[in-house]
Amino acid sequence: MTGLPREDVPAYRVWALPGIPEVRAGDDLVKVIASAAGAEGLPGLADGDVLLVTSKIVSKAEGRIVRAADREAAIDAEAVRVVARRGTLRIVENRQGLVMAAAGVDASNTEAGTVLLLPEDPDASARALRAGIEDALGVEVGVVITDTFGRPWRSGLTDVAIGAAGVRVLDDLRGGLDTHGNPLNVTTVATADELAAAGDLVKGKTAGLPVAVVRGLPHVVGDDGTGARALVRAPADDMFRLGTSEAVREAMTQRRTIREFTDDPVDPGAVRRAVAAAITAPAPHHTTPWRFVLLESESSRTRLLDAMRDAWISDLRGDGFSERSIAKRVRRGDVLRNAPYLVVPCLVMDGSHTYPDERRNAAEREMFVVAAGAAVQNFLVALAGERLGSAWVSSTMFCADVVRSVLDLPAGWSPMGAVAVGRASGAARERPARSASSFVEVR
């Protein structure tokens, strides 16, 4: 008994290559890998084998180490498009066309003050390794350069192919039949990714084994010139390239008025990104009638809210409310006082038209107010996309002069309420079911 399956049973072997030293800029990876593969006790390399090489050692050999005190700046330089962001985590499309976290910029296993970038052209790197191994050892192998990816809708990480040479990276089964005779219309197998994941099982993330060998799958090896670039979905076929419809619907569905917040600080960058979304709102006459006052210090929030409370109490007393009734109404402002961050959106009428007819002037202002509301709606939805809760409270509109005075705002700025921002302290209430047809009239 050999412990191996019969020859007619599909099977393959995969093993890691021990003994690979720390790779430095300028090292000859072909010599390093050939030496490790020929070590005593290992089967060596043979025609039809596939080499699975971690991108990190390729990057090091190619000198893709750069000085960067700020990793974020290095990510900016490598990214061509931000696909998704949550806090400091960014999923981006990098210059190689790969959509991944942090553009593949790695600050681990490299000297302090440096970061490691992905190979400039992973497919070219794979071709060079394949040709070098053939010259050095006289064997025809496939080469897959791998990197670690997260995946949408799935927890955990796995290795995938970012470069390949001499490997059939995709196995297109479309047009064939399954075992029941049904036509296969969409099945294309990512063979190179499957190889990368198989190698990761023996390489591991912390074992210091950056290269693995797969044997027993010679049918995947050959002169395939497409490279791993073929695994990158074309923009026209990518249903989630922008994710606009899905993301907006999800953010709008998740948006709730939150009245109780945790003490967790709010990322000012997240608020500024929400402002960037807010100012895409439509506005009359090609104007920009929005301003957002960000109250980031506790002292500024307390100063404003105290002044607003005093003004509100004065107004309520003037209206004849009892002290008990006044206290009850004032408590409604606690949602602002308990929030760790406040934003006061303001309307400016710069660029508005003036007419001799007051009716038209009133309509002009209404147009600008509607534009301000559209901007605040964008702002609230964008905050929800950042996993921040919010509550839009109208109180600043009832004491505009006080708000302008405390915040030292221009006379022409009209506060359009205040937005409390923070992390929700608990699950939001379920929104009552609403049928869109109840809000529609067709003529």
Coordinates of C-alpha atoms in Angstrom, one line a residue:
M1 CA 0.0 0.0 0.0
T2 CA 1.5 3.3 -1.0
G3 CA -1.2 5.6 0.5
L4 CA -1.7 7.2 -2.9
P5 CA -4.8 6.7 -5.2
R6 CA -4.8 4.6 -8.3
E7 CA -3.3 6.2 -11.4
D8 CA -6.8 6.4 -13.0
V9 CA -8.1 8.5 -10.0
P10 CA -7.6 12.3 -10.5
A11 CA -5.1 13.6 -8.0
Y12 CA -2.3 16.1 -7.6
R13 CA 0.5 16.9 -5.1
V14 CA 1.5 20.2 -3.7
W15 CA 4.5 21.0 -1.5
A16 CA 6.3 24.1 -0.3
L17 CA 10.0 24.7 -1.0
P18 CA 11.9 25.2 2.2
G19 CA 15.3 26.9 2.5
I20 CA 14.5 30.1 0.6
P21 CA 16.4 32.9 2.3
E22 CA 15.3 36.5 2.8
V23 CA 15.1 38.0 -0.7
R24 CA 16.7 41.4 -1.3
A25 CA 16.6 43.9 -4.2
G26 CA 18.6 42.6 -7.1
D27 CA 18.6 38.9 -6.1
D28 CA 18.2 36.4 -8.9
L29 CA 15.0 34.6 -8.1
V30 CA 15.6 31.9 -10.7
K31 CA 18.8 30.8 -8.9
V32 CA 17.1 31.1 -5.5
I33 CA 14.1 28.9 -6.5
A34 CA 16.2 26.4 -8.6
S35 CA 18.5 25.9 -5.6
A36 CA 15.6 25.4 -3.2
A37 CA 13.9 23.0 -5.6
G38 CA 17.0 20.8 -5.9
A39 CA 17.6 20.4 -2.2
E40 CA 18.2 16.9 -0.9
G41 CA 15.0 15.0 -0.1
L42 CA 12.8 17.0 -2.5
P43 CA 11.6 15.7 -5.9
G44 CA 13.0 18.6 -7.9
L45 CA 11.1 20.2 -10.7
A46 CA 9.7 18.4 -13.7
D47 CA 7.9 19.2 -16.9
G48 CA 4.2 20.1 -16.2
D49 CA 4.9 21.4 -12.7
V50 CA 3.4 24.7 -11.6
L51 CA 5.4 27.1 -9.4
L52 CA 3.4 29.2 -7.1
V53 CA 5.4 32.3 -6.1
T54 CA 4.3 34.8 -3.4
S55 CA 4.4 38.3 -4.9
K56 CA 6.2 39.7 -2.0
I57 CA 9.5 38.0 -2.9
V58 CA 9.1 39.1 -6.5
S59 CA 8.6 42.7 -5.4
K60 CA 11.6 42.6 -3.2
A61 CA 13.8 41.1 -5.9
E62 CA 12.6 43.8 -8.4
G63 CA 13.3 46.6 -5.9
R64 CA 9.7 47.5 -5.4
I65 CA 10.5 48.8 -1.9
V66 CA 9.9 52.5 -1.5
R67 CA 10.5 55.0 1.4
A68 CA 7.1 56.1 2.7
A69 CA 6.6 57.5 6.1
D70 CA 2.9 57.6 5.2
R71 CA 1.4 54.4 3.9
E72 CA -1.7 56.2 2.9
A73 CA 0.3 58.4 0.5
A74 CA 1.7 55.3 -1.1
I75 CA -1.7 53.9 -1.6
D76 CA -2.8 57.1 -3.2
A77 CA 0.0 56.8 -5.7
E78 CA -0.8 53.2 -6.6
A79 CA -4.6 53.7 -6.8
V80 CA -6.5 54.8 -9.9
R81 CA -10.0 54.5 -8.4
V82 CA -11.6 54.1 -5.0
V83 CA -14.2 51.4 -5.2
A84 CA -15.3 51.3 -1.5
R85 CA -14.2 52.9 1.7
R86 CA -15.0 52.3 5.3
G87 CA -13.0 54.4 7.8
T88 CA -9.3 54.1 6.9
L89 CA -9.9 50.9 4.9
R90 CA -10.0 51.4 1.2
I91 CA -10.8 48.9 -1.6
V92 CA -9.2 50.4 -4.7
E93 CA -8.4 49.6 -8.3
N94 CA -4.6 49.8 -8.6
R95 CA -2.4 50.6 -11.6
Q96 CA -2.2 46.9 -12.5
G97 CA -6.0 46.8 -12.8
L98 CA -6.5 44.7 -9.6
V99 CA -9.3 45.6 -7.2
M100 CA -8.0 45.0 -3.7
A101 CA -7.5 46.4 -0.3
A102 CA -4.9 49.2 0.0
A103 CA -3.8 48.8 -3.6
G104 CA -1.6 45.9 -2.5
V105 CA 0.7 48.3 -0.6
D106 CA 2.3 46.2 2.3
A107 CA 4.0 47.7 5.3
S108 CA 4.7 44.2 6.9
N109 CA 8.0 42.3 6.5
T110 CA 9.8 45.3 5.3
E111 CA 12.1 47.8 7.1
A112 CA 10.5 50.6 9.2
G113 CA 9.8 53.6 7.1
T114 CA 9.4 51.6 3.9
V115 CA 6.5 49.9 2.1
L116 CA 6.4 47.1 -0.4
L117 CA 4.5 47.6 -3.7
L118 CA 3.2 44.9 -6.0
P119 CA 5.4 44.0 -9.0
E120 CA 5.1 46.6 -11.8
D121 CA 3.9 43.9 -14.3
P122 CA 3.2 40.6 -12.6
D123 CA 2.6 38.8 -15.9
A124 CA 6.0 39.9 -17.2
S125 CA 7.6 38.8 -13.9
A126 CA 6.0 35.4 -14.3
R127 CA 7.2 35.1 -17.9
A128 CA 10.8 36.0 -16.8
L129 CA 10.7 33.4 -14.1
R130 CA 9.4 30.7 -16.4
A131 CA 12.0 31.4 -19.0
G132 CA 14.7 31.5 -16.4
I133 CA 13.7 28.1 -14.9
E134 CA 13.6 26.5 -18.4
D135 CA 17.1 27.8 -19.1
A136 CA 18.5 26.8 -15.8
L137 CA 17.0 23.4 -15.3
G138 CA 15.7 22.4 -18.8
V139 CA 12.1 21.9 -17.6
E140 CA 8.9 23.5 -18.8
V141 CA 6.8 24.7 -15.9
G142 CA 4.0 27.0 -15.4
V143 CA 4.4 30.0 -13.0
V144 CA 1.7 31.7 -11.0
I145 CA 2.5 34.8 -8.9
T146 CA 0.1 35.1 -6.0
D147 CA -1.2 37.6 -3.6
T148 CA -3.7 37.6 -0.7
F149 CA -7.1 39.0 -1.4
G150 CA -10.4 39.4 0.6
R151 CA -13.5 38.7 -1.4
P152 CA -16.9 40.4 -1.5
W153 CA -19.6 38.6 0.4
R154 CA -17.1 36.1 1.9
S155 CA -15.2 36.2 5.2
G156 CA -11.5 35.4 5.3
L157 CA -8.6 35.8 2.9
T158 CA -7.2 33.5 0.2
D159 CA -4.4 33.6 -2.3
V160 CA -5.3 34.5 -5.9
A161 CA -3.2 34.8 -9.1
I162 CA -2.0 38.3 -10.0
G163 CA 0.6 37.1 -12.6
A164 CA 0.9 34.0 -14.7
A165 CA 2.9 32.4 -17.5
G166 CA 2.6 29.0 -19.2
V167 CA -0.7 28.4 -17.3
R168 CA -4.2 28.2 -18.5
V169 CA -5.6 30.8 -16.2
L170 CA -9.2 30.3 -17.2
D171 CA -10.9 27.1 -18.2
D172 CA -13.9 28.1 -20.3
L173 CA -16.5 25.3 -20.2
R174 CA -19.2 27.3 -21.9
G175 CA -20.8 25.4 -24.8
G176 CA -20.2 22.0 -23.2
L177 CA -22.7 19.8 -21.3
D178 CA -22.9 18.8 -17.7
T179 CA -23.2 15.1 -16.6
H180 CA -27.0 15.3 -17.1
G181 CA -26.7 16.7 -20.6
N182 CA -27.6 20.3 -19.6
P183 CA -25.7 23.0 -21.6
L184 CA -23.1 25.0 -19.7
N185 CA -23.8 28.7 -20.5
V186 CA -21.8 30.7 -17.9
T187 CA -19.2 28.3 -16.4
T188 CA -15.6 29.6 -16.7
V189 CA -13.3 28.2 -14.0
A190 CA -10.5 30.5 -12.6
T191 CA -7.9 27.7 -12.7
A192 CA -5.0 30.0 -11.8
D193 CA -6.8 31.2 -8.7
E194 CA -7.5 27.6 -7.7
L195 CA -3.8 26.8 -8.0
A196 CA -2.9 29.9 -6.0
A197 CA -5.3 28.9 -3.2
A198 CA -3.9 25.3 -3.2
G199 CA -0.4 26.5 -2.8
D200 CA -1.4 28.8 0.1
L201 CA -2.4 25.7 2.1
V202 CA 1.2 24.6 2.3
K203 CA 2.9 28.0 2.1
G204 CA 0.9 29.6 4.9
K205 CA 0.9 33.3 5.9
T206 CA 3.6 33.2 8.5
A207 CA 5.6 30.0 7.8
G208 CA 8.3 31.8 5.7
L209 CA 7.6 29.5 2.8
P210 CA 7.0 31.8 -0.2
V211 CA 7.1 29.2 -3.0
A212 CA 5.1 26.0 -3.6
V213 CA 5.0 23.4 -6.3
V214 CA 2.0 21.7 -7.8
R215 CA 2.5 18.4 -9.6
G216 CA 0.0 16.2 -11.4
L217 CA -1.9 18.8 -13.4
P218 CA 0.1 18.9 -16.6
H219 CA -3.1 19.7 -18.6
V220 CA -3.1 23.3 -17.1
V221 CA 0.5 24.0 -18.3
G222 CA 1.3 25.2 -21.8
D223 CA 2.0 28.2 -23.9
D224 CA -0.9 30.3 -22.8
G225 CA -0.1 34.0 -23.5
T226 CA -3.0 35.6 -21.8
G227 CA -1.5 35.9 -18.3
A228 CA -3.4 36.6 -15.1
R229 CA -4.6 39.9 -16.6
A230 CA -7.4 37.7 -18.2
L231 CA -8.8 37.2 -14.7
V232 CA -9.6 40.9 -14.3
R233 CA -13.2 41.4 -15.3
A234 CA -13.8 43.9 -18.1
P235 CA -15.5 47.1 -17.0
A236 CA -18.4 46.4 -19.4
D237 CA -19.1 43.0 -17.7
D238 CA -18.7 44.2 -14.1
M239 CA -22.1 44.5 -12.5
F240 CA -20.6 46.1 -9.4
R241 CA -17.9 48.3 -10.9
L242 CA -19.6 51.4 -9.4
G243 CA -22.3 49.7 -7.4
T244 CA -24.2 53.0 -7.7
S245 CA -27.7 51.7 -7.6
E246 CA -27.1 49.0 -5.1
A247 CA -24.9 51.1 -2.8
V248 CA -27.3 54.1 -2.8
R249 CA -30.4 51.9 -2.2
E250 CA -28.6 50.1 0.7
A251 CA -27.4 53.4 2.2
M252 CA -30.9 54.9 1.9
T253 CA -32.5 51.8 3.4
Q254 CA -30.0 51.8 6.3
R255 CA -30.4 55.6 7.0
R256 CA -32.4 56.2 10.2
T257 CA -32.9 59.1 12.5
I258 CA -30.6 58.1 15.4
R259 CA -31.3 59.8 18.8
E260 CA -28.9 58.0 21.0
F261 CA -25.1 57.7 20.3
T262 CA -22.1 56.1 21.8
D263 CA -19.1 58.1 23.0
D264 CA -17.0 56.9 20.2
P265 CA -15.3 59.8 18.3
V266 CA -16.4 60.5 14.8
D267 CA -13.8 60.3 12.0
P268 CA -13.6 63.9 10.6
G269 CA -12.6 62.4 7.2
A270 CA -15.8 60.4 7.0
V271 CA -17.8 63.6 7.6
R272 CA -15.8 65.4 4.9
R273 CA -16.5 62.6 2.5
A274 CA -20.2 62.9 3.2
V275 CA -19.9 66.7 2.5
A276 CA -18.3 65.8 -0.8
A277 CA -21.4 63.7 -1.6
A278 CA -23.7 66.5 -0.4
I279 CA -22.4 69.1 -2.8
T280 CA -23.3 67.0 -5.8
A281 CA -26.9 68.0 -5.2
P282 CA -28.7 69.9 -8.0
A283 CA -29.0 73.7 -7.5
P284 CA -30.6 76.6 -9.4
H285 CA -28.7 78.8 -11.8
H286 CA -25.5 76.7 -11.6
T287 CA -25.0 78.0 -8.0
T288 CA -23.5 76.2 -5.0
P289 CA -25.9 77.3 -2.2
W290 CA -24.6 75.0 0.5
R291 CA -22.1 75.5 3.3
F292 CA -21.5 73.0 6.1
V293 CA -20.2 74.2 9.5
L294 CA -18.5 71.3 11.3
L295 CA -18.4 71.5 15.1
E296 CA -15.6 69.2 15.9
S297 CA -14.7 70.5 19.4
E298 CA -16.8 69.9 22.4
S299 CA -16.4 73.5 23.5
S300 CA -17.9 74.8 20.2
R301 CA -20.9 72.4 20.5
T302 CA -21.5 73.3 24.1
R303 CA -21.3 77.0 23.4
L304 CA -23.8 76.8 20.5
L305 CA -26.3 74.5 22.3
D306 CA -26.2 76.6 25.5
A307 CA -27.0 79.8 23.5
M308 CA -29.7 78.0 21.5
R309 CA -31.3 76.6 24.7
D310 CA -31.4 80.1 26.3
A311 CA -33.0 81.6 23.2
W312 CA -35.5 78.8 23.0
I313 CA -36.5 79.2 26.7
S314 CA -36.9 82.9 26.2
D315 CA -39.2 82.4 23.2
L316 CA -41.3 79.8 24.9
R317 CA -41.8 82.0 28.0
G318 CA -42.8 84.8 25.6
D319 CA -45.4 82.5 24.1
G320 CA -46.8 81.8 27.6
F321 CA -45.7 78.2 28.1
S322 CA -45.4 76.9 31.7
E323 CA -42.0 76.1 33.1
R324 CA -42.8 72.4 33.1
S325 CA -43.8 72.5 29.5
I326 CA -40.7 74.5 28.6
A327 CA -38.5 71.9 30.4
K328 CA -40.2 69.1 28.4
R329 CA -39.6 70.8 25.1
V330 CA -36.0 71.7 25.9
R331 CA -35.2 68.1 26.6
R332 CA -36.0 67.4 23.0
G333 CA -32.7 69.0 22.2
D334 CA -30.8 66.3 24.0
V335 CA -30.2 64.5 20.8
L336 CA -27.9 67.3 19.7
R337 CA -26.2 67.6 23.1
N338 CA -25.5 63.9 23.4
A339 CA -24.0 63.6 19.9
P340 CA -20.2 63.5 19.7
Y341 CA -20.2 65.6 16.5
L342 CA -22.5 68.3 15.1
V343 CA -22.9 69.8 11.6
V344 CA -24.9 72.9 10.8
P345 CA -25.8 73.0 7.1
C346 CA -26.4 76.5 5.9
L347 CA -28.1 78.0 2.9
V348 CA -26.5 80.9 1.0
M349 CA -28.4 82.8 -1.7
D350 CA -25.4 83.8 -3.7
G351 CA -26.3 83.8 -7.4
S352 CA -30.0 84.1 -6.8
H353 CA -32.2 86.3 -9.0
T354 CA -34.1 89.3 -7.7
Y355 CA -37.5 90.2 -9.3
P356 CA -39.8 93.2 -8.8
D357 CA -42.6 90.7 -8.0
E358 CA -42.4 89.4 -4.4
R359 CA -44.2 86.2 -5.4
R360 CA -41.4 85.3 -7.8
N361 CA -38.8 86.3 -5.1
A362 CA -40.5 83.9 -2.7
A363 CA -40.4 81.1 -5.4
E364 CA -36.7 81.9 -6.0
R365 CA -35.9 81.3 -2.3
E366 CA -38.0 78.1 -2.3
M367 CA -35.9 76.8 -5.1
F368 CA -32.7 77.4 -3.1
V369 CA -34.3 75.9 0.0
V370 CA -35.1 72.7 -2.0
A371 CA -31.5 72.6 -3.2
A372 CA -30.3 72.8 0.4
G373 CA -32.6 70.0 1.4
A374 CA -31.3 67.9 -1.5
A375 CA -27.7 68.5 -0.2
V376 CA -28.6 67.5 3.3
Q377 CA -30.3 64.3 2.1
N378 CA -27.2 63.4 0.2
F379 CA -25.2 64.2 3.3
L380 CA -27.3 61.9 5.5
V381 CA -27.2 59.0 3.1
A382 CA -23.5 59.3 2.7
L383 CA -23.1 59.3 6.5
A384 CA -25.1 56.0 6.5
G385 CA -22.7 54.6 4.0
E386 CA -19.9 55.4 6.4
R387 CA -21.9 53.5 9.1
L388 CA -22.6 56.7 11.0
G389 CA -26.0 57.5 12.5
S390 CA -27.5 61.0 12.2
A391 CA -30.5 63.1 13.2
W392 CA -31.5 66.2 11.3
V393 CA -33.0 68.6 13.8
S394 CA -34.6 71.9 12.8
S395 CA -33.8 73.9 16.0
T396 CA -31.2 76.2 14.5
M397 CA -33.8 77.6 12.1
F398 CA -35.7 79.1 15.0
C399 CA -32.7 81.1 16.3
A400 CA -30.7 81.9 13.2
D401 CA -29.3 85.1 14.6
V402 CA -28.0 83.3 17.7
V403 CA -26.4 80.6 15.6
R404 CA -24.7 83.1 13.3
S405 CA -23.5 85.1 16.3
V406 CA -22.1 82.2 18.2
L407 CA -20.4 80.6 15.1
D408 CA -19.3 83.9 13.7
L409 CA -21.1 83.2 10.4
P410 CA -21.8 85.8 7.6
A411 CA -25.1 87.5 7.8
G412 CA -26.3 85.9 4.5
W413 CA -25.9 82.3 5.8
S414 CA -29.2 80.7 6.9
P415 CA -28.8 77.7 9.2
M416 CA -31.0 74.9 8.0
G417 CA -31.2 72.9 11.2
A418 CA -28.4 70.9 12.8
V419 CA -27.3 67.3 12.1
A420 CA -26.2 65.2 15.1
V421 CA -23.6 62.6 14.0
G422 CA -22.2 59.6 15.8
R423 CA -22.3 55.8 16.2
A424 CA -25.7 54.5 17.1
S425 CA -25.8 53.2 20.6
G426 CA -28.1 50.4 19.6
A427 CA -30.1 48.9 16.8
A428 CA -32.2 51.4 14.9
R429 CA -36.0 50.9 15.1
E430 CA -37.5 49.1 12.2
R431 CA -39.0 51.5 9.8
P432 CA -42.8 51.0 9.3
A433 CA -43.5 49.3 6.0
R434 CA -44.5 51.7 3.3
S435 CA -45.8 51.1 -0.1
A436 CA -44.4 53.4 -2.8
S437 CA -47.8 53.2 -4.5
S438 CA -49.3 55.1 -1.6
F439 CA -47.2 58.1 -2.4
V440 CA -47.7 58.1 -6.2
E441 CA -50.3 59.8 -8.3
V442 CA -50.3 59.1 -12.0
R443 CA -51.9 61.6 -14.5

